[in-house]
Short mmCIF file of C-alpha atoms and ligand atoms in Angstrom, two decimals:
data_model
loop_
_atom_site.label_atom_id
_atom_site.label_comp_id
_atom_site.label_asym_id
_atom_site.label_seq_id
_atom_site.Cartn_x
_atom_site.Cartn_y
_atom_site.Cartn_z
CA UNK A 114 0.00 0.00 0.00
CA UNK A 115 2.76 2.45 0.95
CA UNK A 116 4.55 1.79 -2.38
CA UNK A 117 1.36 2.49 -4.37
CA UNK A 118 0.84 5.80 -2.59
CA UNK A 119 4.44 6.80 -3.23
CA UNK A 120 3.99 6.08 -6.94
CA UNK A 121 0.89 8.21 -7.02
CA UNK A 122 2.64 11.20 -5.50
CA UNK A 123 5.60 10.99 -7.86
CA UNK A 124 3.56 10.39 -11.01
CA UNK A 125 0.85 13.01 -10.45
CA UNK A 126 1.40 16.16 -12.55
CA UNK A 127 1.68 19.53 -10.83
CA UNK A 128 -1.67 21.04 -9.88
CA UNK A 129 -0.23 24.33 -8.70
CA UNK A 130 -2.11 26.42 -11.28
CA UNK A 131 -5.51 24.73 -10.95
CA UNK A 132 -8.35 26.63 -9.25
CA UNK A 133 -9.53 24.95 -6.08
CA UNK A 134 -13.05 23.72 -6.78
CA UNK A 135 -13.12 21.35 -3.82
CA UNK A 136 -14.76 21.46 -0.42
CA UNK A 137 -15.21 19.48 2.74
CA UNK A 138 -18.42 19.22 4.76
CA UNK A 139 -19.71 17.56 7.90
CA UNK A 140 -23.45 17.83 7.31
CA UNK A 141 -24.12 18.17 3.64
CA UNK A 142 -22.60 18.93 0.28
CA UNK A 143 -23.53 19.73 -3.30
CA UNK A 144 -21.14 19.41 -6.24
CA UNK A 145 -22.57 21.08 -9.34
CA UNK A 146 -21.32 22.66 -12.54
CA UNK A 147 -21.98 26.28 -11.52
CA UNK A 148 -21.33 27.92 -8.14
CA UNK A 149 -24.93 29.20 -8.14
CA UNK A 150 -26.32 25.69 -8.59
CA UNK A 151 -24.18 24.29 -5.77
CA UNK A 152 -25.28 27.20 -3.57
CA UNK A 153 -28.94 26.57 -4.48
CA UNK A 154 -28.65 22.94 -3.37
CA UNK A 155 -26.88 23.85 -0.12
CA UNK A 156 -29.50 26.54 0.61
CA UNK A 157 -32.16 23.81 0.42
CA UNK A 158 -30.12 21.42 2.62
CA UNK A 159 -29.59 24.15 5.21
CA UNK A 160 -33.30 24.92 5.29
CA UNK A 161 -34.09 21.29 6.18
CA UNK A 162 -34.35 19.62 2.79
CA UNK A 163 -32.83 16.24 2.04
CA UNK A 164 -30.45 15.27 -0.77
CA UNK A 165 -33.35 14.71 -3.19
CA UNK A 166 -34.74 18.20 -2.55
CA UNK A 167 -31.23 19.66 -2.90
CA UNK A 168 -30.51 17.80 -6.14
CA UNK A 169 -33.79 19.02 -7.68
CA UNK A 170 -33.05 22.60 -6.59
CA UNK A 171 -29.53 22.40 -8.01
CA UNK A 172 -30.82 20.90 -11.27
CA UNK A 173 -33.30 23.75 -11.76
CA UNK A 174 -30.60 26.32 -10.90
CA UNK A 175 -28.20 24.64 -13.33
CA UNK A 176 -30.88 24.94 -16.02
CA UNK A 177 -30.79 28.71 -15.49
CA UNK A 178 -27.04 29.25 -15.06
CA UNK A 179 -25.86 26.58 -17.56
CA UNK A 180 -28.73 27.23 -19.94
CA UNK A 181 -26.76 26.00 -22.96
CA UNK A 182 -26.37 22.57 -21.35
CA UNK A 183 -29.66 21.64 -19.69
CA UNK A 184 -33.01 22.91 -18.49
CA UNK A 185 -36.71 22.16 -18.32
CA UNK A 186 -36.82 21.69 -22.10
CA UNK A 187 -34.64 18.59 -21.69
CA UNK A 188 -34.46 15.47 -19.52
CA UNK A 189 -32.14 13.33 -17.47
CA UNK A 190 -31.42 10.50 -15.09
CA UNK A 191 -31.24 10.46 -11.30
CA UNK A 192 -29.62 7.78 -9.12
CA UNK A 193 -30.84 7.98 -5.53
CA UNK A 194 -29.50 6.19 -2.45
CA UNK A 195 -31.82 6.36 0.54
CA UNK A 196 -30.25 5.63 3.91
CA UNK A 197 -33.64 4.75 5.48
CA UNK A 198 -34.06 1.75 3.15
CA UNK A 199 -30.41 1.13 2.26
CA UNK A 200 -31.58 0.89 -1.37
CA UNK A 201 -30.87 2.50 -4.73
CA UNK A 202 -33.50 3.93 -7.06
CA UNK A 203 -32.90 4.90 -10.69
CA UNK A 204 -35.22 7.48 -12.22
CA UNK A 205 -35.33 7.76 -16.01
CA UNK A 206 -36.83 11.04 -17.17
CA UNK A 207 -35.12 10.94 -20.53
CA UNK A 208 -36.86 12.69 -23.42
CA UNK A 209 -39.04 10.51 -25.68
CA UNK A 210 -39.44 10.46 -29.46
CA UNK A 211 -42.73 12.07 -30.53
CA UNK A 212 -45.63 9.69 -31.21
CA UNK A 213 -45.49 10.72 -34.89
CA UNK A 214 -41.75 9.91 -35.15
CA UNK A 215 -40.60 7.28 -37.65
CA UNK A 216 -37.33 5.44 -38.24
CA UNK A 217 -36.95 7.27 -41.56
CA UNK A 218 -37.89 10.79 -40.42
CA UNK A 219 -34.38 12.14 -41.01
CA UNK A 220 -33.94 10.59 -44.46
CA UNK A 221 -34.27 12.89 -47.46
CA UNK A 222 -34.24 11.27 -50.92
CA UNK A 223 -33.15 8.08 -49.17
CA UNK A 224 -30.10 9.76 -47.58
CA UNK A 225 -29.75 10.72 -43.91
CA UNK A 226 -29.78 14.47 -43.24
CA UNK A 227 -28.17 14.64 -39.78
CA UNK A 228 -28.59 18.41 -39.59
CA UNK A 229 -32.35 17.92 -39.15
CA UNK A 230 -31.69 15.89 -36.00
CA UNK A 231 -29.39 18.57 -34.55
CA UNK A 232 -30.97 21.96 -35.26
CA UNK A 233 -34.61 22.97 -35.49
CA UNK A 234 -37.95 21.64 -34.39
CA UNK A 235 -37.70 18.09 -35.81
CA UNK A 236 -34.69 17.55 -33.52
CA UNK A 237 -36.84 18.03 -30.40
CA UNK A 238 -37.86 15.03 -28.29
CA UNK A 239 -40.61 15.29 -25.65
CA UNK A 240 -39.01 16.87 -22.54
CA UNK A 241 -38.91 14.84 -19.31
CA UNK A 242 -37.19 17.21 -16.87
CA UNK A 243 -40.22 18.51 -14.98
CA UNK A 244 -41.85 15.06 -14.81
CA UNK A 245 -38.64 13.65 -13.34
CA UNK A 246 -38.18 16.37 -10.75
CA UNK A 247 -41.84 16.08 -9.75
CA UNK A 248 -41.63 12.27 -9.45
CA UNK A 249 -38.45 12.40 -7.35
CA UNK A 250 -39.80 15.08 -5.01
CA UNK A 251 -43.12 13.28 -4.52
CA UNK A 252 -41.58 9.90 -3.80
CA UNK A 253 -38.40 10.73 -1.89
CA UNK A 254 -38.25 14.49 -1.30
CA UNK A 255 -39.55 16.43 1.68
CA UNK A 256 -40.32 19.80 0.06
CA UNK A 257 -42.76 21.06 -2.54
CA UNK A 258 -41.75 22.23 -5.99
CA UNK A 259 -41.97 25.97 -5.32
CA UNK A 260 -39.65 25.64 -2.34
CA UNK A 261 -36.94 23.82 -4.33
CA UNK A 262 -37.49 26.01 -7.41
CA UNK A 263 -37.11 29.24 -5.37
CA UNK A 264 -33.34 29.66 -5.89
CA UNK A 265 -33.67 29.02 -9.64
CA UNK A 266 -36.57 31.48 -9.92
CA UNK A 267 -34.54 34.08 -8.01
CA UNK A 268 -31.50 33.60 -10.28
CA UNK A 269 -33.62 33.80 -13.42
CA UNK A 270 -35.61 36.86 -12.28
CA UNK A 271 -32.92 38.90 -10.50
CA UNK A 272 -30.10 37.90 -12.82
CA UNK A 273 -26.83 36.04 -12.32
CA UNK A 274 -23.27 36.84 -13.38
CA UNK A 275 -22.45 35.00 -16.58
CA UNK A 276 -19.88 32.27 -15.92
CA UNK A 277 -16.89 31.62 -18.19
CA UNK A 278 -18.35 28.41 -19.59
CA UNK A 279 -21.73 29.81 -20.65
CA UNK A 280 -20.00 32.97 -21.94
CA UNK A 281 -17.80 30.80 -24.19
CA UNK A 282 -20.78 28.80 -25.45
CA UNK A 283 -22.73 31.98 -26.24
CA UNK A 284 -19.76 33.48 -28.09
CA UNK A 285 -19.25 30.25 -30.05
CA UNK A 286 -22.96 29.94 -30.95
CA UNK A 287 -23.59 33.68 -31.47
CA UNK A 288 -24.71 33.42 -35.10
CA UNK A 289 -27.16 30.61 -34.40
CA UNK A 290 -28.52 32.37 -31.32
CA UNK A 291 -29.03 35.53 -33.39
CA UNK A 292 -31.38 33.61 -35.72
CA UNK A 293 -33.79 32.74 -32.89
CA UNK A 294 -35.79 35.64 -31.38
CA UNK A 295 -36.19 33.94 -27.99
CA UNK A 296 -32.52 32.95 -27.55
CA UNK A 297 -31.15 36.24 -28.87
CA UNK A 298 -33.37 38.32 -26.58
CA UNK A 299 -31.99 36.52 -23.51
CA UNK A 300 -28.42 35.61 -24.39
CA UNK A 301 -27.25 38.38 -26.75
CA UNK A 302 -26.93 42.09 -26.09
CA UNK A 303 -29.33 44.46 -27.92
CA UNK A 304 -26.60 45.15 -30.53
CA UNK A 305 -26.33 41.39 -31.20
CA UNK A 306 -22.94 40.94 -29.53
CA UNK A 307 -22.19 38.25 -26.97
CA UNK A 308 -22.11 39.27 -23.30
CA UNK A 309 -18.87 38.92 -21.35
CA UNK A 310 -18.17 36.78 -18.28
CA UNK A 311 -19.51 38.59 -15.24
CA UNK A 312 -22.28 40.43 -17.16
CA UNK A 313 -25.68 39.93 -15.56
CA UNK A 314 -28.04 37.61 -17.47
CA UNK A 315 -31.81 37.60 -16.82
CA UNK A 316 -34.26 34.82 -17.75
CA UNK A 317 -37.43 36.53 -16.52
CA UNK A 318 -39.86 34.60 -18.75
CA UNK A 319 -38.41 31.31 -17.52
CA UNK A 320 -38.79 32.57 -13.94
CA UNK A 321 -42.50 33.21 -14.64
CA UNK A 322 -42.91 29.74 -16.15
CA UNK A 323 -41.25 28.05 -13.16
CA UNK A 324 -43.58 29.99 -10.89
CA UNK A 325 -46.65 29.08 -12.95
CA UNK A 326 -45.85 25.39 -12.46
CA UNK A 327 -46.97 25.89 -8.85
CA UNK A 328 -46.83 22.81 -6.68
CA UNK A 329 -48.25 20.51 -9.36
CA UNK A 330 -45.46 20.90 -11.90
CA UNK A 331 -46.18 17.65 -13.77
CA UNK A 332 -49.88 18.46 -14.29
CA UNK A 333 -49.16 22.08 -15.12
CA UNK A 334 -46.35 21.37 -17.59
CA UNK A 335 -47.76 18.35 -19.43
CA UNK A 336 -51.44 19.31 -19.62
CA UNK A 337 -53.13 22.60 -20.33
CA UNK A 338 -51.76 25.95 -21.51
CA UNK A 339 -48.01 25.24 -21.19
CA UNK A 340 -48.17 21.94 -23.13
CA UNK A 341 -50.51 23.51 -25.70
CA UNK A 342 -48.18 26.47 -26.18
CA UNK A 343 -45.09 24.24 -26.55
CA UNK A 344 -46.83 21.94 -29.05
CA UNK A 345 -48.07 24.93 -31.04
CA UNK A 346 -44.59 26.56 -31.00
CA UNK A 347 -42.85 23.35 -32.09
CA UNK A 348 -45.36 22.65 -34.89
CA UNK A 349 -45.17 26.23 -36.15
CA UNK A 350 -41.42 25.63 -36.61
CA UNK A 351 -41.95 22.38 -38.56
CA UNK A 352 -41.87 19.90 -35.66
CA UNK A 353 -44.22 16.97 -34.99
CA UNK A 354 -44.73 17.07 -31.20
CA UNK A 355 -48.40 17.34 -30.18
CA UNK A 356 -50.24 18.05 -26.93
CA UNK A 357 -50.83 14.28 -26.75
CA UNK A 358 -47.05 13.74 -26.60
CA UNK A 359 -46.93 15.89 -23.48
CA UNK A 360 -50.06 14.37 -21.90
CA UNK A 361 -48.73 10.82 -22.35
CA UNK A 362 -45.17 11.46 -21.05
CA UNK A 363 -44.22 9.51 -17.93
CA UNK A 364 -40.87 9.13 -16.14
CA UNK A 365 -39.86 5.53 -15.35
CA UNK A 366 -38.40 4.08 -12.13
CA UNK A 367 -35.88 1.46 -13.20
CA UNK A 368 -33.70 -1.13 -11.47
CA UNK A 369 -30.12 0.23 -11.19
CA UNK A 370 -27.27 -1.88 -12.57
CA UNK A 371 -24.47 -2.92 -10.24
CA UNK A 372 -21.26 -4.87 -10.27
CA UNK A 373 -18.44 -5.64 -7.84
CA UNK A 374 -15.06 -3.98 -8.32
CA UNK A 375 -12.08 -4.44 -5.97
CA UNK A 376 -14.26 -5.12 -2.93
CA UNK A 377 -16.64 -2.25 -3.75
CA UNK A 378 -20.11 -2.47 -5.34
CA UNK A 379 -20.66 0.03 -8.14
CA UNK A 380 -24.26 1.17 -8.84
CA UNK A 381 -25.13 3.02 -12.01
CA UNK A 382 -27.86 3.90 -14.48
CA UNK A 383 -29.41 1.10 -16.57
CA UNK A 384 -30.50 1.41 -20.23
CA UNK A 385 -31.58 3.58 -22.00
CA UNK A 386 -28.42 5.01 -20.54
CA UNK A 387 -25.11 3.27 -20.93
CA UNK A 388 -23.86 3.15 -17.34
CA UNK A 389 -23.48 -0.59 -18.03
CA UNK A 390 -20.53 0.26 -20.27
CA UNK A 391 -18.71 1.71 -17.22
CA UNK A 392 -19.35 -1.59 -15.41
CA UNK A 393 -18.05 -3.57 -18.39
CA UNK A 394 -14.91 -1.43 -18.48
CA UNK A 395 -14.37 -1.90 -14.72
CA UNK A 396 -14.82 -5.66 -15.19
CA UNK A 397 -12.12 -5.72 -17.87
CA UNK A 398 -9.76 -3.71 -15.63
CA UNK A 399 -10.38 -5.69 -12.44
CA UNK A 400 -7.53 -8.20 -12.59
CA UNK A 401 -5.08 -5.46 -13.64
CA UNK A 402 -3.66 -4.24 -10.30
CA UNK A 403 -3.77 -0.71 -11.68
CA UNK A 404 -2.57 0.80 -8.40
CA UNK A 405 0.92 -0.57 -9.08
CA UNK A 406 1.17 1.08 -12.51
CA UNK A 407 1.22 4.73 -11.41
CA UNK A 408 -1.37 7.44 -12.07
CA UNK A 409 -1.53 8.32 -15.77
CA UNK A 410 1.59 6.27 -16.49
CA UNK A 411 1.83 5.07 -20.12
CA UNK A 412 1.17 1.38 -19.25
CA UNK A 413 -1.87 2.39 -17.20
CA UNK A 414 -3.23 4.62 -19.97
CA UNK A 415 -2.63 1.94 -22.61
CA UNK A 416 -4.75 -0.46 -20.56
CA UNK A 417 -7.48 2.15 -20.10
CA UNK A 418 -7.55 2.99 -23.81
CA UNK A 419 -8.00 -0.66 -24.84
CA UNK A 420 -10.76 -1.16 -22.32
CA UNK A 421 -12.55 2.05 -23.32
CA UNK A 422 -12.56 0.97 -26.96
CA UNK A 423 -14.07 -2.42 -26.16
CA UNK A 424 -16.71 -0.87 -23.94
CA UNK A 425 -17.80 1.46 -26.74
CA UNK A 426 -17.98 -1.42 -29.22
CA UNK A 427 -20.54 -3.03 -26.91
CA UNK A 428 -22.40 0.26 -26.42
CA UNK A 429 -24.03 -0.37 -29.81
CA UNK A 430 -26.10 -3.12 -28.18
CA UNK A 431 -27.65 -0.66 -25.71
CA UNK A 432 -30.97 1.09 -26.32
CA UNK A 433 -34.37 1.72 -24.74
CA UNK A 434 -35.23 -1.54 -22.87
CA UNK A 435 -38.95 -0.86 -23.37
CA UNK A 436 -38.39 -1.30 -27.13
CA UNK A 437 -35.37 -3.59 -27.60
CA UNK A 438 -33.86 -6.46 -25.66
CA UNK A 439 -30.58 -5.17 -24.27
CA UNK A 440 -28.57 -8.33 -23.36
CA UNK A 441 -27.36 -6.68 -20.15
CA UNK A 442 -26.94 -9.92 -18.15
CA UNK A 443 -24.81 -11.39 -20.92
CA UNK A 444 -22.82 -8.16 -21.39
CA UNK A 445 -21.95 -8.02 -17.68
CA UNK A 446 -21.23 -11.78 -17.37
CA UNK A 447 -17.69 -12.89 -16.49
CA UNK A 448 -17.53 -14.93 -19.72
CA UNK A 449 -18.30 -11.92 -21.89
CA UNK A 450 -15.97 -9.63 -19.96
CA UNK A 451 -13.15 -12.18 -20.34
CA UNK A 452 -13.77 -12.25 -24.11
CA UNK A 453 -13.79 -8.44 -24.23
CA UNK A 454 -10.50 -8.31 -22.34
CA UNK A 455 -9.02 -10.77 -24.83
CA UNK A 456 -10.35 -8.67 -27.76
CA UNK A 457 -8.74 -5.60 -26.20
CA UNK A 458 -5.30 -7.19 -26.53
CA UNK A 459 -5.59 -7.77 -30.28
CA UNK A 460 -6.98 -4.72 -32.00
CA UNK A 461 -5.63 -2.81 -35.01
CA UNK A 462 -4.92 0.92 -34.63
CA UNK A 463 -6.88 3.51 -36.63
CA UNK A 464 -5.97 7.04 -37.72
CA UNK A 465 -6.45 10.15 -35.55
CA UNK A 466 -9.71 12.01 -36.20
CA UNK A 467 -11.13 15.33 -35.03
CA UNK A 468 -13.09 15.43 -31.75
CA UNK A 469 -16.76 16.36 -31.57
CA UNK A 470 -17.59 19.71 -29.99
CA UNK A 471 -19.85 19.17 -27.03
CA UNK A 472 -20.12 21.18 -23.90
CA UNK A 473 -23.76 20.33 -23.23
CA UNK A 474 -25.27 18.31 -20.36
CA UNK A 475 -24.59 18.87 -16.66
CA UNK A 476 -24.04 16.65 -13.64
CA UNK A 477 -24.51 17.25 -9.94
CA UNK A 478 -24.16 15.36 -6.68
CA UNK A 479 -25.99 16.03 -3.40
CA UNK A 480 -25.44 14.37 -0.02
CA UNK A 481 -27.18 15.13 3.28
CA UNK A 482 -26.57 14.51 6.98
CA UNK A 483 -28.90 11.48 7.00
CA UNK A 484 -26.65 9.67 4.54
CA UNK A 485 -28.87 10.10 1.46
CA UNK A 486 -26.98 10.59 -1.79
CA UNK A 487 -28.20 11.66 -5.23
CA UNK A 488 -26.27 11.84 -8.49
CA UNK A 489 -28.24 13.54 -11.26
CA UNK A 490 -27.28 14.13 -14.89
CA UNK A 491 -29.46 16.36 -17.06
CA UNK A 492 -29.28 17.63 -20.63
CA UNK A 493 -30.81 19.39 -23.60
CA UNK A 494 -28.12 17.51 -25.59
CA UNK A 495 -25.59 19.65 -27.48
CA UNK A 496 -25.03 23.34 -26.77
CA UNK A 497 -28.40 25.20 -26.75
CA UNK A 498 -30.17 22.00 -27.93
CA UNK A 499 -32.34 22.60 -31.01
CA UNK A 500 -31.33 26.30 -30.91
CA UNK A 501 -35.00 27.16 -30.41
CA UNK A 502 -36.46 28.86 -27.36
CA UNK A 503 -40.22 29.27 -26.94
CA UNK A 504 -40.20 33.03 -26.21
CA UNK A 505 -43.56 32.92 -24.41
CA UNK A 506 -42.19 30.43 -21.86
CA UNK A 507 -38.43 31.06 -21.86
CA UNK A 508 -37.83 27.32 -22.42
CA UNK A 509 -34.92 26.16 -24.59
CA UNK A 510 -35.92 22.98 -26.40
CA UNK A 511 -33.57 20.00 -26.63
CA UNK A 512 -32.14 18.29 -29.74
CA UNK A 513 -32.18 14.85 -28.14
CA UNK A 514 -33.43 13.17 -31.37
CA UNK A 515 -29.76 13.26 -32.44
CA UNK A 516 -28.95 10.74 -29.70
CA UNK A 517 -30.90 8.18 -31.77
CA UNK A 518 -29.33 6.43 -34.73
CA UNK A 519 -30.51 8.67 -37.55
CA UNK A 520 -29.82 5.61 -39.74
CA UNK A 521 -27.72 2.48 -39.05
CA UNK A 522 -24.01 3.29 -39.27
CA UNK A 523 -24.55 7.06 -39.40
CA UNK A 524 -22.63 8.84 -36.64
CA UNK A 525 -24.33 11.43 -34.43
CA UNK A 526 -22.93 14.77 -33.18
CA UNK A 527 -20.61 12.84 -30.84
CA UNK A 528 -19.33 10.62 -33.74
CA UNK A 529 -21.11 7.68 -32.06
CA UNK A 530 -22.14 5.08 -34.64
CA UNK A 531 -25.87 4.50 -35.06
CA UNK A 532 -27.07 0.93 -34.49
CA UNK A 533 -30.45 -0.76 -34.89
CA UNK A 534 -30.95 -1.10 -31.10
CA UNK A 535 -31.09 2.69 -31.04
CA UNK A 536 -33.20 3.37 -34.13
CA UNK A 537 -36.09 5.81 -33.85
CA UNK A 538 -39.58 4.60 -32.89
CA UNK A 539 -42.60 6.54 -31.60
CA UNK A 540 -42.38 7.05 -27.83
CA UNK A 541 -38.88 5.51 -27.60
CA UNK A 542 -36.07 7.04 -25.54
CA UNK A 543 -32.71 7.64 -27.26
CA UNK A 544 -29.61 5.92 -25.93
CA UNK A 545 -27.63 8.13 -23.55
CA UNK A 546 -24.11 8.23 -22.16
CA UNK A 547 -25.22 9.83 -18.90
CA UNK A 548 -23.94 7.65 -16.07
CA UNK A 549 -24.68 8.87 -12.53
CA UNK A 550 -22.80 6.40 -10.34
CA UNK A 551 -22.56 5.62 -6.60
CA UNK A 552 -20.04 3.18 -5.10
CA UNK A 553 -20.73 1.23 -1.94
CA UNK A 554 -18.33 -0.35 0.54
CA UNK A 555 -19.62 -2.60 3.31
CA UNK A 556 -23.17 -1.46 2.63
CA UNK A 557 -22.49 2.30 2.70
CA UNK A 558 -22.04 4.77 -0.17
CA UNK A 559 -18.43 5.94 -0.26
CA UNK A 560 -17.96 7.52 -3.70
CA UNK A 561 -20.36 9.40 -5.98
CA UNK A 562 -19.45 10.50 -9.49
CA UNK A 563 -21.07 11.67 -12.70
CA UNK A 564 -20.21 13.81 -15.65
CA UNK A 565 -21.20 15.74 -18.73
CA UNK A 566 -19.90 15.87 -22.28
CA UNK A 567 -21.52 13.07 -24.33
CA UNK A 568 -19.46 9.89 -24.54
CA UNK A 569 -16.64 11.42 -22.45
CA UNK A 570 -19.02 10.93 -19.50
CA UNK A 571 -18.41 7.17 -19.56
CA UNK A 572 -14.63 7.44 -19.72
CA UNK A 573 -14.51 10.40 -17.30
CA UNK A 574 -16.54 8.55 -14.67
CA UNK A 575 -14.39 5.45 -15.19
CA UNK A 576 -11.17 7.40 -14.63
CA UNK A 577 -12.59 9.13 -11.53
CA UNK A 578 -13.56 5.78 -9.98
CA UNK A 579 -10.12 4.29 -10.68
CA UNK A 580 -8.42 7.43 -9.29
CA UNK A 581 -10.25 7.05 -5.99
CA UNK A 582 -10.39 3.25 -5.67
CA UNK A 583 -7.07 2.13 -7.14
CA UNK A 584 -4.90 5.21 -6.60
CA UNK A 585 -6.46 6.45 -3.34
CA UNK A 586 -6.71 10.00 -4.71
CA UNK A 587 -9.18 12.50 -3.28
CA UNK A 588 -11.85 14.25 -5.38
CA UNK A 589 -9.75 17.33 -6.08
CA UNK A 590 -6.73 15.41 -7.31
CA UNK A 591 -9.02 13.24 -9.44
CA UNK A 592 -10.86 16.08 -11.23
CA UNK A 593 -7.61 17.99 -11.78
CA UNK A 594 -5.79 15.10 -13.47
CA UNK A 595 -5.68 15.20 -17.27
CA UNK A 596 -7.94 12.56 -18.83
CA UNK A 597 -7.97 10.37 -21.94
CA UNK A 598 -10.91 9.26 -24.06
CA UNK A 599 -11.32 6.56 -26.74
CA UNK A 600 -14.70 5.52 -28.14
CA UNK A 601 -13.83 2.95 -30.85
CA UNK A 602 -15.25 5.12 -33.64
CA UNK A 603 -13.34 7.20 -34.45
CA UNK A 604 -10.49 4.95 -33.29
CA UNK A 605 -8.63 7.93 -31.89
CA UNK A 606 -7.12 8.44 -28.47
CA UNK A 607 -8.09 11.92 -27.29
CA UNK A 608 -5.74 13.25 -24.61
CA UNK A 609 -6.05 16.49 -22.70
CA UNK A 610 -3.31 19.02 -23.43
CA UNK A 611 -2.36 19.08 -19.76
CA UNK A 612 -1.01 15.53 -20.04
CA UNK A 613 2.82 15.63 -19.87
CA UNK A 614 4.40 15.54 -23.36
CA UNK A 615 6.55 12.57 -22.26
CA UNK A 616 3.42 10.51 -21.64
CA UNK A 617 1.78 11.56 -24.92
CA UNK A 618 4.95 10.65 -26.83
CA UNK A 619 5.16 7.28 -25.09
CA UNK A 620 1.60 6.49 -26.24
CA UNK A 621 2.42 7.60 -29.79
CA UNK A 622 5.45 5.31 -29.76
CA UNK A 623 3.17 2.44 -28.78
CA UNK A 624 1.31 3.19 -32.04
CA UNK A 625 -1.79 4.88 -30.66
CA UNK A 626 -3.51 7.38 -32.96
CA UNK A 627 -3.32 10.29 -30.53
CA UNK A 628 -5.03 13.68 -30.76
CA UNK A 629 -4.52 16.26 -28.02
CA UNK A 630 -7.55 18.38 -27.11
CA UNK A 631 -8.02 21.23 -24.62
CA UNK A 632 -10.67 19.50 -22.49
CA UNK A 633 -12.62 16.27 -22.25
CA UNK A 634 -16.04 16.82 -20.67
CA UNK A 635 -16.53 17.50 -16.95
CA UNK A 636 -16.71 15.14 -13.98
CA UNK A 637 -17.87 15.81 -10.42
CA UNK A 638 -16.63 13.57 -7.61
CA UNK A 639 -17.58 13.18 -3.94
CA UNK A 640 -16.21 10.84 -1.30
CA UNK A 641 -18.53 10.04 1.58
CA UNK A 642 -17.81 9.01 5.17
CA UNK A 643 -19.88 9.76 8.28
CA UNK A 644 -19.34 13.46 9.09
CA UNK A 645 -16.72 13.76 6.36
CA UNK A 646 -17.88 14.67 2.89
CA UNK A 647 -15.25 15.68 0.37
CA UNK A 648 -16.06 16.82 -3.11
CA UNK A 649 -14.75 18.63 -6.15
CA UNK A 650 -16.47 20.22 -9.11
CA UNK A 651 -14.75 20.14 -12.45
CA UNK A 652 -12.81 23.34 -13.23
CA UNK A 653 -13.14 22.49 -16.95
CA UNK A 654 -16.73 23.78 -16.84
CA UNK A 655 -16.68 26.06 -13.79
CA UNK A 656 -17.88 23.41 -11.34
CA UNK A 657 -17.68 23.86 -7.58
CA UNK A 658 -18.28 21.81 -4.45
CA UNK A 659 -19.89 23.53 -1.46
CA UNK A 660 -20.08 21.76 1.88
CA UNK A 661 -21.01 22.79 5.39
N1 LIG B 91 -27.21 13.90 -24.79
C1 LIG B 91 -26.04 13.27 -24.36
C2 LIG B 91 -26.29 11.94 -23.78
O1 LIG B 91 -27.39 11.70 -23.30
O2 LIG B 91 -25.44 11.11 -23.82
#
């Protein structure tokens, strides 16, 4: 053990320049992707709410302050651990394909037109965010919707200082935002220029909508004037979502997936998410004694890269379990994992390709003094979703239809290959990479992690778990370490620029098709012990942990 720790200290790159996004707490903690969202969650904890209340408050506040990434026009997944039952609950409030959707809706003259699945009203899937928050609060929360929505309403109505991340997204998307009257009125200045970090942003119409949802948010969002307005807005822009799509939307409580790893039990989100891929990757790594290899050492990274690739090859078998049989028992079986590990040793290298741009989606973690823990990941898919905001409601609508296979073999915005398990069908949920994860030791949660950034979520969460379990790093050291990502297609090893050049060169010499990139997604991490919560938000997206 002492030798492994020594290796860690020597191999870890300098973190001197990194902002401290970590915190420690005795009673409660929230790790979110904006300081305002973490503060919103802690405000709710301090006023007597539990981790479920805090997570819902932080999610709504993230939807305001990270509006390009998530919001009530999107959907997500929530993994809840309740100390009173000692059980895990997985809530799927993923968006659904409209009832009028067809497998060929993005084909034009027989050819796929991916742009239709990314921008505009056909790209919109039926939002699940409000249904999910309502379901979680009713079943496991202690507060009503208006109480947990209060910080988000305040931020939207009174304004919040624009963070670096959202400022960058606005600047990058300025031309597209300018084409939409709703988005431009909120996120661009009157002269059409992009606001600067620190400028106050107001989302007053969204504040009014959140208030109008009252304490029956599900009824008020999915039936009546709000649903009618959204359906009318979407159809007037060429979309196919109807009031019936809203009225028939339901979130689903699912059985979490879990698997043993190094004496821990790892719980994560089942299909239609692909948390199972993280479990497969952990299974392949298990016999590896990673702790002896050194943090981010070339042999360690080579092993990770091979395992990531194999996990992503299997991801093509994942989809909405209400529509396709996902062979999850077989995929997580020791026989299959042994075959995958064998496959990983014998692959041919590809050529480096360009990374996808994605800074959408957001993750957060909440823990309370009673020992309840929630990890929640939420999204409108890629930055600013469909690039349409309903100006009467202040709601930015997702482009989650792009997470389906537009056609078999056609890659989506994340370069993920489309497969038949994930083809479009009416009412189906698109496959996701969101993987809220909680790790248990001797019956108690000890680590919580989740991330944002499309497929980099799976590899980011994997690396965070290995950092804590195998290398005994704390949350701050874990989020600050440079990460790698490989997703089989393109067969390219993406490496963060912060990785030491010596390491990158060593991987190149091994023959890996390497591409350095500024950042790979964002991951939040918390370690949990009685009276000792430690957490870190990811500085890549402005995340922050707040504890008390
Ligand atoms: N929209 C990104 C994901 O669900 O993976």
